[in-house]
Amino acid sequence: MTPTPVLKPLLETVLGRRQQRLPIWIMRQAGRYLPEYRELRAKAGSFLDLCYNPELASEVTLQPLRRFDLDAAILFSDILVIPDALGQDVRFEVGEGPQLEPVTADSIGRLDPKGALEKLSPIIETVQRVRAGLAPEKTLIGFCGSPWTVATYMINGRGSADQAAARLFALTQPAAFAQLIDILVEASIGYLAAQLQAGADVVQLFESWALNLDEIAFSDWVIEPNRRIVEGLRKLVPGAPVIGFPRGAAGNLPAYAETTGVNLLGLDYATPLEFARELPSGLGVQGNLDPLRLLAGGEQMDVRVRQIVTGFRDRPHIFNLGHGILPETPIAHVERLIAVARGT
Ligand code: CP3
């Protein structure tokens, strides 16, 4: 007799099958709010060294699951490993955020899409190690940054409040910008397929800067590249489960949900619970607690967590934050969050 396969509640939910158990993970769950992360981080060298070290990166990936009753591990890496693997100079200075040597219309042609996957191979090894160390009912989430979001860093060289440099580049040098997006779409497809083949169950597309775009730019630079990634990925890995997280998409969310082909939609914390009615029926959602509510803790957090759980009761729902956990967040608040969300 073949043993019954163990179901993964989070993966099942992504596939549209709501589960008895409310699946939970926390955006940026491996990171600086954990003392065990800070300790390992101090020994690892640079942040990118840590991302490319399968032994340490797999350990960091598993740390939050040892502490909390979560349903998924998310690969420890960063969205900016793709520009790094394409040959752009990428640095993470402590306390400064990422710094890149900005690309120009001329330098885009010097990026090396062919060599990128080879450079990313240590991260694929991390995926294999994590899968081997993860209980069968836990989902392993792989990810990459979506092309627009990654391009904003590649063009501006660092984060910015309004992504004006990338928006202007797209408007004034459309051919070069389209070339950059094409390179990122292709690199992302190969990278995500490799993650799924190495043992990731689902992948998330982080479109962290989907805000500040008018509907034309949103359609051209968010919807279309994400749609191409989903389509291209499913040619390599049929049925590949994908979570899309277009942060700040606001009124553009329904078009994103209808057109990209993602299985489940991540909602930022500014999205009203009622707004889900505008989304295709049956489409699952993930989210969407404000990370500051988790940091602040107490009654206001409990109330909002219960509202979110109730508000999304009628569709597949993965409980999560509406953006990444903040480094100052007390561990006890995370424990409380999970208990309240599960109704215990
Ligand atoms: O548990 C996890 O989710 C860890 C894996 C992970 C990291 N970054 C590790 C990281 C993931 C999924 C990301 C995604 C990421 N990276 C995004 C999308 C999500 C979002 O927050 O919108 C973005 C925009 C980045 C780019 C990035 N990486 C920035 C802007 C920064 C500096 C700001 C910050 O949060 O520190 C990073 C650095 C980074 N990525 C750290 C970690 C743990 C901190 C660096 C360190 O520990 O030294």
mmCIF file of N, CA, C and O and ligand atoms in Angstrom, residues 27-32 37 41 47 74-80 92 97-98 143 153 206 208-209 247 323, ligand 1:
data_model
loop_
_atom_site.group_PDB
_atom_site.id
_atom_site.type_symbol
_atom_site.label_atom_id
_atom_site.label_comp_id
_atom_site.label_asym_id
_atom_site.label_seq_id
_atom_site.Cartn_x
_atom_site.Cartn_y
_atom_site.Cartn_z
ATOM 1 N N MET A 27 5.841 37.709 6.594
ATOM 2 C CA MET A 27 6.743 38.269 5.597
ATOM 3 C C MET A 27 8.044 38.738 6.249
ATOM 4 O O MET A 27 8.004 39.422 7.260
ATOM 5 N N ARG A 28 9.161 38.326 5.679
ATOM 6 C CA ARG A 28 10.516 38.588 6.209
ATOM 7 C C ARG A 28 10.696 37.933 7.582
ATOM 8 O O ARG A 28 11.318 38.504 8.472
ATOM 9 N N GLN A 29 10.163 36.702 7.703
ATOM 10 C CA GLN A 29 10.164 36.033 9.013
ATOM 11 C C GLN A 29 11.556 35.629 9.506
ATOM 12 O O GLN A 29 11.752 35.443 10.712
ATOM 13 N N ALA A 30 12.514 35.456 8.594
ATOM 14 C CA ALA A 30 13.898 35.219 9.015
ATOM 15 C C ALA A 30 14.595 36.574 8.975
ATOM 16 O O ALA A 30 14.650 37.200 7.942
ATOM 17 N N GLY A 31 15.090 37.022 10.116
ATOM 18 C CA GLY A 31 15.733 38.329 10.055
ATOM 19 C C GLY A 31 16.036 38.906 11.418
ATOM 20 O O GLY A 31 16.043 38.198 12.417
ATOM 21 N N ARG A 32 16.254 40.205 11.408
ATOM 22 C CA ARG A 32 16.908 40.864 12.549
ATOM 23 C C ARG A 32 16.126 40.899 13.851
ATOM 24 O O ARG A 32 16.707 41.164 14.893
ATOM 25 N N TYR A 37 19.177 34.958 14.574
ATOM 26 C CA TYR A 37 19.593 35.479 13.267
ATOM 27 C C TYR A 37 20.742 36.462 13.457
ATOM 28 O O TYR A 37 21.760 36.390 12.762
ATOM 29 N N ARG A 41 24.274 36.108 11.757
ATOM 30 C CA ARG A 41 24.583 37.181 10.798
ATOM 31 C C ARG A 41 25.935 37.808 11.096
ATOM 32 O O ARG A 41 26.700 38.128 10.179
ATOM 33 N N PHE A 47 26.155 40.571 3.868
ATOM 34 C CA PHE A 47 24.813 40.016 3.689
ATOM 35 C C PHE A 47 24.757 39.110 2.452
ATOM 36 O O PHE A 47 24.168 38.024 2.487
ATOM 37 N N ILE A 74 10.326 30.446 4.221
ATOM 38 C CA ILE A 74 10.631 31.165 2.974
ATOM 39 C C ILE A 74 12.142 31.205 2.830
ATOM 40 O O ILE A 74 12.864 31.545 3.775
ATOM 41 N N LEU A 75 12.578 30.775 1.661
ATOM 42 C CA LEU A 75 14.000 30.763 1.331
ATOM 43 C C LEU A 75 14.671 32.043 1.804
ATOM 44 O O LEU A 75 14.180 33.138 1.531
ATOM 45 N N PHE A 76 15.788 31.929 2.494
ATOM 46 C CA PHE A 76 16.539 33.122 2.875
ATOM 47 C C PHE A 76 17.443 33.535 1.722
ATOM 48 O O PHE A 76 18.391 32.830 1.360
ATOM 49 N N SER A 77 17.124 34.673 1.165
ATOM 50 C CA SER A 77 17.895 35.235 0.054
ATOM 51 C C SER A 77 17.466 36.688 -0.063
ATOM 52 O O SER A 77 16.997 37.254 0.917
ATOM 53 N N ASP A 78 17.575 37.282 -1.223
ATOM 54 C CA ASP A 78 17.092 38.655 -1.391
ATOM 55 C C ASP A 78 16.670 38.852 -2.838
ATOM 56 O O ASP A 78 17.151 38.142 -3.729
ATOM 57 N N ILE A 79 15.827 39.853 -3.063
ATOM 58 C CA ILE A 79 15.400 40.102 -4.447
ATOM 59 C C ILE A 79 16.563 40.641 -5.295
ATOM 60 O O ILE A 79 16.511 40.579 -6.513
ATOM 61 N N LEU A 80 17.610 41.159 -4.651
ATOM 62 C CA LEU A 80 18.695 41.791 -5.424
ATOM 63 C C LEU A 80 19.815 40.821 -5.791
ATOM 64 O O LEU A 80 20.837 41.243 -6.334
ATOM 65 N N PHE A 92 25.382 45.619 0.176
ATOM 66 C CA PHE A 92 24.515 45.936 1.306
ATOM 67 C C PHE A 92 25.395 46.473 2.418
ATOM 68 O O PHE A 92 26.145 45.715 3.024
ATOM 69 N N GLY A 97 20.946 50.004 3.752
ATOM 70 C CA GLY A 97 20.133 49.459 2.672
ATOM 71 C C GLY A 97 21.000 49.167 1.467
ATOM 72 O O GLY A 97 22.199 49.464 1.467
ATOM 73 N N PRO A 98 20.419 48.599 0.419
ATOM 74 C CA PRO A 98 21.212 48.182 -0.742
ATOM 75 C C PRO A 98 21.762 49.351 -1.554
ATOM 76 O O PRO A 98 21.126 50.402 -1.642
ATOM 77 N N PHE A 143 11.184 32.508 -4.000
ATOM 78 C CA PHE A 143 10.740 33.836 -4.438
ATOM 79 C C PHE A 143 11.756 34.502 -5.352
ATOM 80 O O PHE A 143 12.917 34.092 -5.439
ATOM 81 N N TYR A 153 15.559 49.411 -8.389
ATOM 82 C CA TYR A 153 16.852 49.427 -7.684
ATOM 83 C C TYR A 153 18.016 49.484 -8.679
ATOM 84 O O TYR A 153 19.016 50.158 -8.449
ATOM 85 N N PHE A 206 7.621 39.172 -5.517
ATOM 86 C CA PHE A 206 7.585 40.389 -4.692
ATOM 87 C C PHE A 206 7.603 41.615 -5.600
ATOM 88 O O PHE A 206 8.662 42.001 -6.108
ATOM 89 N N SER A 208 7.260 44.854 -4.747
ATOM 90 C CA SER A 208 7.166 45.719 -3.564
ATOM 91 C C SER A 208 6.906 47.178 -3.904
ATOM 92 O O SER A 208 6.495 47.947 -3.055
ATOM 93 N N TRP A 209 7.174 47.560 -5.154
ATOM 94 C CA TRP A 209 6.999 48.963 -5.550
ATOM 95 C C TRP A 209 5.959 49.089 -6.647
ATOM 96 O O TRP A 209 6.180 49.778 -7.644
ATOM 97 N N ARG A 247 2.567 45.188 -4.004
ATOM 98 C CA ARG A 247 2.335 46.105 -2.873
ATOM 99 C C ARG A 247 1.996 47.511 -3.368
ATOM 100 O O ARG A 247 2.733 48.072 -4.164
ATOM 101 N N HIS A 323 3.159 43.723 5.043
ATOM 102 C CA HIS A 323 4.507 44.003 4.559
ATOM 103 C C HIS A 323 5.463 43.347 5.565
ATOM 104 O O HIS A 323 4.991 42.650 6.472
HETATM 105 O O1 CP3 B 1 12.412 35.698 5.858
HETATM 106 C C1 CP3 B 1 12.605 36.307 4.824
HETATM 107 O O2 CP3 B 1 11.674 36.721 4.121
HETATM 108 C C2 CP3 B 1 14.026 36.552 4.455
HETATM 109 C C3 CP3 B 1 14.330 36.606 3.018
HETATM 110 C C4 CP3 B 1 14.178 37.987 2.400
HETATM 111 C C5 CP3 B 1 15.065 39.081 2.586
HETATM 112 N N1 CP3 B 1 14.686 40.060 1.728
HETATM 113 C C6 CP3 B 1 16.215 39.133 3.501
HETATM 114 C C7 CP3 B 1 16.821 40.426 3.864
HETATM 115 C C8 CP3 B 1 13.214 38.364 1.466
HETATM 116 C C9 CP3 B 1 11.995 37.588 0.978
HETATM 117 C C10 CP3 B 1 13.554 39.678 1.048
HETATM 118 C C11 CP3 B 1 12.796 40.403 0.023
HETATM 119 C C12 CP3 B 1 13.162 41.788 -0.296
HETATM 120 N N2 CP3 B 1 14.391 42.359 -0.332
HETATM 121 C C13 CP3 B 1 12.228 42.731 -0.757
HETATM 122 C C14 CP3 B 1 10.762 42.470 -0.978
HETATM 123 C C15 CP3 B 1 9.983 42.502 0.297
HETATM 124 C C16 CP3 B 1 9.758 43.870 0.830
HETATM 125 O O3 CP3 B 1 10.172 44.092 1.989
HETATM 126 O O4 CP3 B 1 9.183 44.710 0.136
HETATM 127 C C17 CP3 B 1 12.933 43.931 -1.003
HETATM 128 C C18 CP3 B 1 12.333 45.230 -1.493
HETATM 129 C C19 CP3 B 1 14.320 43.673 -0.745
HETATM 130 C C20 CP3 B 1 15.462 44.605 -0.929
HETATM 131 C C21 CP3 B 1 16.170 44.838 0.336
HETATM 132 N N3 CP3 B 1 16.941 43.900 1.006
HETATM 133 C C22 CP3 B 1 16.195 46.032 1.076
HETATM 134 C C23 CP3 B 1 15.470 47.325 0.689
HETATM 135 C C24 CP3 B 1 17.002 45.805 2.197
HETATM 136 C C25 CP3 B 1 17.402 46.816 3.229
HETATM 137 C C26 CP3 B 1 16.270 47.127 4.110
HETATM 138 C C27 CP3 B 1 16.128 46.085 5.144
HETATM 139 O O5 CP3 B 1 15.015 45.547 5.314
HETATM 140 O O6 CP3 B 1 17.119 45.819 5.797
HETATM 141 C C28 CP3 B 1 17.411 44.453 2.167
HETATM 142 C C29 CP3 B 1 18.252 43.754 3.146
HETATM 143 C C30 CP3 B 1 17.749 42.463 3.717
HETATM 144 N N4 CP3 B 1 17.115 41.474 3.034
HETATM 145 C C31 CP3 B 1 17.908 42.057 5.066
HETATM 146 C C32 CP3 B 1 17.320 40.774 5.163
HETATM 147 C C33 CP3 B 1 17.254 39.890 6.378
HETATM 148 C C34 CP3 B 1 18.599 42.844 6.154
HETATM 149 C C35 CP3 B 1 20.078 42.821 5.942
HETATM 150 C C36 CP3 B 1 20.860 42.192 7.067
HETATM 151 O O7 CP3 B 1 20.361 41.356 7.829
HETATM 152 O O8 CP3 B 1 22.039 42.530 7.155
#
